[in-house]
Amino acid sequence: MHELFLTTQISNDDLQRALRILQGYCGMSPVHILRRHLKWEGPRTRTPKGIDPAFIQKQHRDKVPQWKALSEQLGRQSYVLTLIYDVDRGQFGQTSTQSEETNGASQISGCDQIPGILRWSDLPDPAGNRPVNSRLIVNIENEMGLCTVLKSMNHRFSNEIIQECNRFVHGNVIFEINRYLQLPENDTPSSIRTELPPYESLVPFDGDNKWILTASVLVLDGNNPEQMQKGIDELAAVMLDFEGCFNLEKRDRHIFDTRIKF
Amino acid sequence: MESISNEFPISLRSWPTSGHDPSALPTLIQRINFERGGFLNITEESLRQEIAEEEANGMDNDESSSSDEEEEPDKLKELMMAREELLREIEQAHQSALYALDFISLLLTKDVAVDISPLLTDLVGPKTLGADKVAASKLTEAQKLDDKQIAKGWKAQSLNKAIDSIQASAERLEKEIEHETKYWEQVLAVSDNGWAVCRLPNEKHILGVRYGFSEASSAFKTRSLAVLQRNPDGGISLDQGMSETAPKTLRARIQVNGKDTGITPVPNPAPKDAPIETLIHQARNTIFAEELWQELNREARSFAPVQDNDDCLVCPLTANKTMILELVTLGEPQPPTSSADNDIAEAIYLALHLLLSYSHRGNYRRRTQARKPISPSSMVEPAQTVTLVRGILTRLTYQESIKQLYSLLDPLCLVLNKASIPASYTRVPTTSTPPSHLSNAEKTIMTLMERLEARFALSITSSTTLNIQLRTFLSPLCSAFFVSLPNPTDPVVVTAPPFNEGYSSFEALRDYVLQATACALAASLTPSLVQLPPPPPVNDGEDKMALDSANNNEKETESQKVKEDKKWIQTGQFTLLSNVENQKQLSISVHAERSRDPKVRKPGVSLQLVWDGPRSQIPEDDDEAAGKGRSSSLSLGGEGLVRMGDSEAGKRMMEKSGKRGEKAYVWVAWENEKQNAWGEDEGEVVNSFEDVVKDVEKSS
């Protein structure tokens, strides 16, 4: 699956105005989303192994092609993978009463017990004449036990970040106004938190507290020029509509690099 | 070309063909015959006079048309022409001033160094023009003074004119400001009341109000924008442009046997000078009604019960009630009707509106969800169908099926109770919950229209319980009944197993339930055909029905010994028993009945015991044929059939059976009948099923 996208920045002062504009453009109220992003680094080796074929065969038949595609990519190069879990505001600042959650196994099982999304994205394609960024992605959704799976694939948990997102949909184009929030320092930074700190203690990742507006379109088959052109046309139309309002543009592809370098 | 003089006529037209020449003689003769009825009355004088009159009329027309044009000048054109003229004059004045400046500058270069334009420097060069006073001025002081006075007068006159003009402009501007303020106040009021005010897509300088629905089908969405026009007095009016139609609404009528018995009201249209809010509301209601009408027609094309009949849609609701839907203009006179079914008409009217809104909500949800990736299949948008009349009929079918179930279970349990058999039924609440992401309004509509389900547990004897499940489907519109036996040791499992695929009609279900009841009663008199396994463990999570069946098992175990003492055995037919001691045969049957009263055709159930001879139906007597029906009947000691009954008339009647040696005992109960509907003086107490069977066993 290919993702075509354009991005721009929005200052925090302009956020409400941007939300109102997109609300009118898309004819919908924004969908507010809070998500935990757990970053997992692949093994630092030049000959990484893909995913165990036996494990892939055990998966639901609809998801086998996605797991195979991911295994193929991870067999060539190590990447940073992201596990995404939906959270709500009420989960922040709640203290857990279970004493056993201090050990590592239960920390992982905490996230394993809820469905999450495994997301892999490649380095975007070289720009060429395309007016948009495009990259290969794999999204395996609604999956349980992903932390254990990544552990078994020799991936190492590196850090965690909170995504605050306002999402709009206009035809095939998805608009997301995102900002990323860092969690305060933890005693054991290499372990997954069992409880989230108070929301007020989160610090914007961007020093100026800017938001990132992304307009994206998903295309099932990136090798099909007709599908790709349709996606590009829709994004180009959006870019034209917002000319003078949002400076949606193609960025340097290396900003979005997720490969492990050593 | 030079050889051709200017007067030489050149025509670029093609040479006229003879076939279409209007001046050709045959054509002219034909035309004269057609226009004037032949040449008889035509003279040269009359034609000249006619031509003169036509010319005179033509001049009048020209004058009138020119006067019309004068009356309605094209303001925009005039304004543009005036603007062009003004610009031309300014340009001319500018040029003249430049020439004058150049002239003076050139003249001054003779004495002092003055900058002159480079063009003039190149053309004539500096210091090439000089001037000298050749004679003294002839102007006297008096003339000068006079000139000054004249100049002052002109100035004063011009100033006065300017002041007047400015005052007039100020007044005009003041009025304009008042009108603009009034206009904007009204526009803001419209906006504050929640209407979306926006610029028109193609004419950005004009304001419009979006009164339609964002989730309506595309044809209606594009029509949902009207211009907020400013009247000359600053008032606001709604201009719907090409899409403006007479205000309309949907009207629902209910007919019984061709006569209107219910109708929804049709309001009067708002006057043109009504408040803008009222007009917007009316436009919104009209576009909603029109979309509803379109969707109803679309649904009617693929939904058989709805028939399109002369600009109205006709759909049967019940056996004798028909619904008629039509789109009418506001203020249309109402046909004379009785108001008996006005509530039904209004409920249908509201339900249809709610269902279209429900469909709009669904469209919004689909539109605002992230779509699947672009793929060949996603490029083809599936057509969305709107459920309107189908939803109403589904609900009605469900309610009718529930009613039918009660009309069976009520008298069935009652007749068994009359025979002292402790049968009962309960309605088990269903636990299906609509998806949580829907709003409460959507959940309500979904609960009323989709996933319609009802469950009943009918306990007939201690060992027999039937679980009846009703499901009504939206598409295809039908009700289906599913029966299960929770108790695996139930004798009915062997004697009358239910059909696993379910029963597609109530009649089929009723026949099965009655047959299963007869089998269960027969099984209670005979030794068990089923070996009892140990009672299954009951988990907490199992439903009430399973619990009931487990309890029944325990009861059955207790009564096992009693059963084994019975003198009856089953024959080839499970409801026909044979006594091992006196060789008598006993037939048990349960039948559906219907009262003979033509006004109230009450459903009922009869339980019959027939012995000593082939099974036969109870012969009908004259009273039954007269429609009085029977409440209960009994036969005692082989004396013949004795009938006790006519609960509806409240009197008892006794008579004897016709056939000798054939005895029967019948219990009958009707729907909504009270437990003991007869009075103390109305007859004997009805015997129990067990007593009658004992009597039969004892009789020789």
PDB file of N, CA and C in Angstrom, chain B residues 93-140:
ATOM      1  N   ALA B  93      -7.144  66.439 -20.153  1.00  0.00           N
ATOM      2  CA  ALA B  93      -6.706  67.565 -19.308  1.00  0.00           C
ATOM      3  C   ALA B  93      -5.251  67.388 -18.902  1.00  0.00           C
ATOM      4  N   HIS B  94      -4.889  66.164 -18.608  1.00  0.00           N
ATOM      5  CA  HIS B  94      -3.511  65.869 -18.217  1.00  0.00           C
ATOM      6  C   HIS B  94      -2.557  66.213 -19.368  1.00  0.00           C
ATOM      7  N   GLN B  95      -2.945  65.802 -20.577  1.00  0.00           N
ATOM      8  CA  GLN B  95      -2.107  66.082 -21.747  1.00  0.00           C
ATOM      9  C   GLN B  95      -1.997  67.587 -21.971  1.00  0.00           C
ATOM     10  N   SER B  96      -3.119  68.250 -21.862  1.00  0.00           N
ATOM     11  CA  SER B  96      -3.122  69.700 -22.064  1.00  0.00           C
ATOM     12  C   SER B  96      -2.238  70.385 -21.044  1.00  0.00           C
ATOM     13  N   ALA B  97      -2.339  69.925 -19.803  1.00  0.00           N
ATOM     14  CA  ALA B  97      -1.506  70.534 -18.760  1.00  0.00           C
ATOM     15  C   ALA B  97      -0.026  70.306 -19.055  1.00  0.00           C
ATOM     16  N   LEU B  98       0.277  69.122 -19.548  1.00  0.00           N
ATOM     17  CA  LEU B  98       1.684  68.833 -19.877  1.00  0.00           C
ATOM     18  C   LEU B  98       2.185  69.742 -21.003  1.00  0.00           C
ATOM     19  N   TYR B  99       1.304  69.894 -22.013  1.00  0.00           N
ATOM     20  CA  TYR B  99       1.692  70.787 -23.131  1.00  0.00           C
ATOM     21  C   TYR B  99       1.923  72.190 -22.609  1.00  0.00           C
ATOM     22  N   ALA B 100       1.028  72.648 -21.784  1.00  0.00           N
ATOM     23  CA  ALA B 100       1.141  74.008 -21.239  1.00  0.00           C
ATOM     24  C   ALA B 100       2.417  74.148 -20.422  1.00  0.00           C
ATOM     25  N   LEU B 101       2.671  73.133 -19.628  1.00  0.00           N
ATOM     26  CA  LEU B 101       3.881  73.166 -18.796  1.00  0.00           C
ATOM     27  C   LEU B 101       5.134  73.224 -19.681  1.00  0.00           C
ATOM     28  N   ASP B 102       5.110  72.379 -20.712  1.00  0.00           N
ATOM     29  CA  ASP B 102       6.257  72.382 -21.632  1.00  0.00           C
ATOM     30  C   ASP B 102       6.416  73.750 -22.314  1.00  0.00           C
ATOM     31  N   PHE B 103       5.255  74.293 -22.689  1.00  0.00           N
ATOM     32  CA  PHE B 103       5.310  75.598 -23.375  1.00  0.00           C
ATOM     33  C   PHE B 103       5.898  76.666 -22.457  1.00  0.00           C
ATOM     34  N   ILE B 104       5.427  76.750 -21.250  1.00  0.00           N
ATOM     35  CA  ILE B 104       5.922  77.767 -20.306  1.00  0.00           C
ATOM     36  C   ILE B 104       7.394  77.520 -19.997  1.00  0.00           C
ATOM     37  N   SER B 105       7.721  76.250 -19.802  1.00  0.00           N
ATOM     38  CA  SER B 105       9.118  75.912 -19.473  1.00  0.00           C
ATOM     39  C   SER B 105      10.040  76.339 -20.620  1.00  0.00           C
ATOM     40  N   LEU B 106       9.576  76.060 -21.847  1.00  0.00           N
ATOM     41  CA  LEU B 106      10.399  76.414 -23.012  1.00  0.00           C
ATOM     42  C   LEU B 106      10.561  77.930 -23.091  1.00  0.00           C
ATOM     43  N   LEU B 107       9.475  78.605 -22.786  1.00  0.00           N
ATOM     44  CA  LEU B 107       9.511  80.064 -22.831  1.00  0.00           C
ATOM     45  C   LEU B 107      10.461  80.629 -21.785  1.00  0.00           C
ATOM     46  N   LEU B 108      10.475  80.011 -20.625  1.00  0.00           N
ATOM     47  CA  LEU B 108      11.311  80.509 -19.522  1.00  0.00           C
ATOM     48  C   LEU B 108      12.790  80.188 -19.743  1.00  0.00           C
ATOM     49  N   THR B 109      13.070  79.147 -20.546  1.00  0.00           N
ATOM     50  CA  THR B 109      14.480  78.762 -20.734  1.00  0.00           C
ATOM     51  C   THR B 109      15.299  79.892 -21.345  1.00  0.00           C
ATOM     52  N   LYS B 110      14.579  80.801 -21.956  1.00  0.00           N
ATOM     53  CA  LYS B 110      15.307  81.932 -22.545  1.00  0.00           C
ATOM     54  C   LYS B 110      16.030  82.754 -21.475  1.00  0.00           C
ATOM     55  N   ASP B 111      15.381  82.917 -20.320  1.00  0.00           N
ATOM     56  CA  ASP B 111      15.934  83.769 -19.256  1.00  0.00           C
ATOM     57  C   ASP B 111      16.559  82.952 -18.129  1.00  0.00           C
ATOM     58  N   VAL B 112      15.938  81.888 -17.708  1.00  0.00           N
ATOM     59  CA  VAL B 112      16.469  81.098 -16.580  1.00  0.00           C
ATOM     60  C   VAL B 112      16.582  79.624 -16.999  1.00  0.00           C
ATOM     61  N   ALA B 113      17.407  78.914 -16.240  1.00  0.00           N
ATOM     62  CA  ALA B 113      17.587  77.478 -16.524  1.00  0.00           C
ATOM     63  C   ALA B 113      16.427  76.702 -15.895  1.00  0.00           C
ATOM     64  N   VAL B 114      15.611  76.167 -16.722  1.00  0.00           N
ATOM     65  CA  VAL B 114      14.442  75.381 -16.258  1.00  0.00           C
ATOM     66  C   VAL B 114      14.506  74.009 -16.924  1.00  0.00           C
ATOM     67  N   ASP B 115      14.116  73.007 -16.126  1.00  0.00           N
ATOM     68  CA  ASP B 115      14.094  71.648 -16.706  1.00  0.00           C
ATOM     69  C   ASP B 115      12.901  71.525 -17.630  1.00  0.00           C
ATOM     70  N   ILE B 116      13.193  71.109 -18.826  1.00  0.00           N
ATOM     71  CA  ILE B 116      12.075  70.822 -19.737  1.00  0.00           C
ATOM     72  C   ILE B 116      12.145  69.333 -20.090  1.00  0.00           C
ATOM     73  N   SER B 117      11.073  68.866 -20.651  1.00  0.00           N
ATOM     74  CA  SER B 117      11.011  67.415 -20.913  1.00  0.00           C
ATOM     75  C   SER B 117      12.042  67.035 -21.970  1.00  0.00           C
ATOM     76  N   PRO B 118      12.612  65.842 -21.863  1.00  0.00           N
ATOM     77  CA  PRO B 118      13.647  65.428 -22.824  1.00  0.00           C
ATOM     78  C   PRO B 118      13.122  65.429 -24.254  1.00  0.00           C
ATOM     79  N   LEU B 119      11.825  65.115 -24.421  1.00  0.00           N
ATOM     80  CA  LEU B 119      11.258  65.069 -25.765  1.00  0.00           C
ATOM     81  C   LEU B 119      11.334  66.455 -26.423  1.00  0.00           C
ATOM     82  N   LEU B 120      10.972  67.460 -25.626  1.00  0.00           N
ATOM     83  CA  LEU B 120      10.984  68.825 -26.141  1.00  0.00           C
ATOM     84  C   LEU B 120      12.416  69.279 -26.406  1.00  0.00           C
ATOM     85  N   THR B 121      13.344  68.869 -25.512  1.00  0.00           N
ATOM     86  CA  THR B 121      14.759  69.215 -25.697  1.00  0.00           C
ATOM     87  C   THR B 121      15.262  68.656 -27.023  1.00  0.00           C
ATOM     88  N   ASP B 122      14.899  67.395 -27.291  1.00  0.00           N
ATOM     89  CA  ASP B 122      15.341  66.785 -28.544  1.00  0.00           C
ATOM     90  C   ASP B 122      14.675  67.431 -29.755  1.00  0.00           C
ATOM     91  N   LEU B 123      13.417  67.801 -29.541  1.00  0.00           N
ATOM     92  CA  LEU B 123      12.632  68.281 -30.687  1.00  0.00           C
ATOM     93  C   LEU B 123      13.023  69.702 -31.092  1.00  0.00           C
ATOM     94  N   VAL B 124      12.999  70.634 -30.136  1.00  0.00           N
ATOM     95  CA  VAL B 124      13.265  72.052 -30.494  1.00  0.00           C
ATOM     96  C   VAL B 124      14.489  72.616 -29.781  1.00  0.00           C
ATOM     97  N   GLY B 125      14.857  72.022 -28.707  1.00  0.00           N
ATOM     98  CA  GLY B 125      16.015  72.499 -27.947  1.00  0.00           C
ATOM     99  C   GLY B 125      15.643  73.668 -27.049  1.00  0.00           C
ATOM    100  N   PRO B 126      16.360  73.888 -25.948  1.00  0.00           N
ATOM    101  CA  PRO B 126      16.053  74.980 -25.020  1.00  0.00           C
ATOM    102  C   PRO B 126      16.390  76.351 -25.630  1.00  0.00           C
ATOM    103  N   LYS B 127      15.771  77.351 -25.063  1.00  0.00           N
ATOM    104  CA  LYS B 127      15.996  78.767 -25.431  1.00  0.00           C
ATOM    105  C   LYS B 127      15.636  79.036 -26.886  1.00  0.00           C
ATOM    106  N   THR B 128      14.754  78.277 -27.424  1.00  0.00           N
ATOM    107  CA  THR B 128      14.371  78.515 -28.823  1.00  0.00           C
ATOM    108  C   THR B 128      13.072  79.282 -28.928  1.00  0.00           C
ATOM    109  N   LEU B 129      12.492  79.653 -27.832  1.00  0.00           N
ATOM    110  CA  LEU B 129      11.230  80.407 -27.881  1.00  0.00           C
ATOM    111  C   LEU B 129      11.336  81.586 -26.931  1.00  0.00           C
ATOM    112  N   GLY B 130      10.948  82.739 -27.446  1.00  0.00           N
ATOM    113  CA  GLY B 130      10.992  83.927 -26.600  1.00  0.00           C
ATOM    114  C   GLY B 130       9.679  84.676 -26.687  1.00  0.00           C
ATOM    115  N   ALA B 131       9.483  85.650 -25.751  1.00  0.00           N
ATOM    116  CA  ALA B 131       8.238  86.412 -25.735  1.00  0.00           C
ATOM    117  C   ALA B 131       8.532  87.836 -25.269  1.00  0.00           C
ATOM    118  N   ASP B 132       7.824  88.766 -25.872  1.00  0.00           N
ATOM    119  CA  ASP B 132       7.962  90.176 -25.477  1.00  0.00           C
ATOM    120  C   ASP B 132       6.580  90.792 -25.431  1.00  0.00           C
ATOM    121  N   LYS B 133       6.447  91.767 -24.574  1.00  0.00           N
ATOM    122  CA  LYS B 133       5.174  92.477 -24.498  1.00  0.00           C
ATOM    123  C   LYS B 133       5.164  93.493 -25.627  1.00  0.00           C
ATOM    124  N   VAL B 134       4.192  93.378 -26.520  1.00  0.00           N
ATOM    125  CA  VAL B 134       4.181  94.291 -27.666  1.00  0.00           C
ATOM    126  C   VAL B 134       3.249  95.476 -27.451  1.00  0.00           C
ATOM    127  N   ALA B 135       2.287  95.339 -26.591  1.00  0.00           N
ATOM    128  CA  ALA B 135       1.368  96.460 -26.346  1.00  0.00           C
ATOM    129  C   ALA B 135       0.831  96.365 -24.920  1.00  0.00           C
ATOM    130  N   ALA B 136       0.421  97.472 -24.373  1.00  0.00           N
ATOM    131  CA  ALA B 136      -0.120  97.489 -23.015  1.00  0.00           C
ATOM    132  C   ALA B 136      -1.519  96.887 -23.037  1.00  0.00           C
ATOM    133  N   SER B 137      -1.891  96.340 -21.899  1.00  0.00           N
ATOM    134  CA  SER B 137      -3.200  95.693 -21.782  1.00  0.00           C
ATOM    135  C   SER B 137      -4.312  96.712 -21.916  1.00  0.00           C
ATOM    136  N   LYS B 138      -5.408  96.320 -22.617  1.00  0.00           N
ATOM    137  CA  LYS B 138      -6.534  97.231 -22.780  1.00  0.00           C
ATOM    138  C   LYS B 138      -7.509  97.131 -21.629  1.00  0.00           C
ATOM    139  N   LEU B 139      -7.219  96.184 -20.737  1.00  0.00           N
ATOM    140  CA  LEU B 139      -8.139  96.003 -19.618  1.00  0.00           C
ATOM    141  C   LEU B 139      -8.035  97.167 -18.658  1.00  0.00           C
ATOM    142  N   THR B 140      -9.215  97.731 -18.348  1.00  0.00           N
ATOM    143  CA  THR B 140      -9.229  98.822 -17.375  1.00  0.00           C
ATOM    144  C   THR B 140      -9.407  98.208 -15.997  1.00  0.00           C
TER     145      THR B 140
END
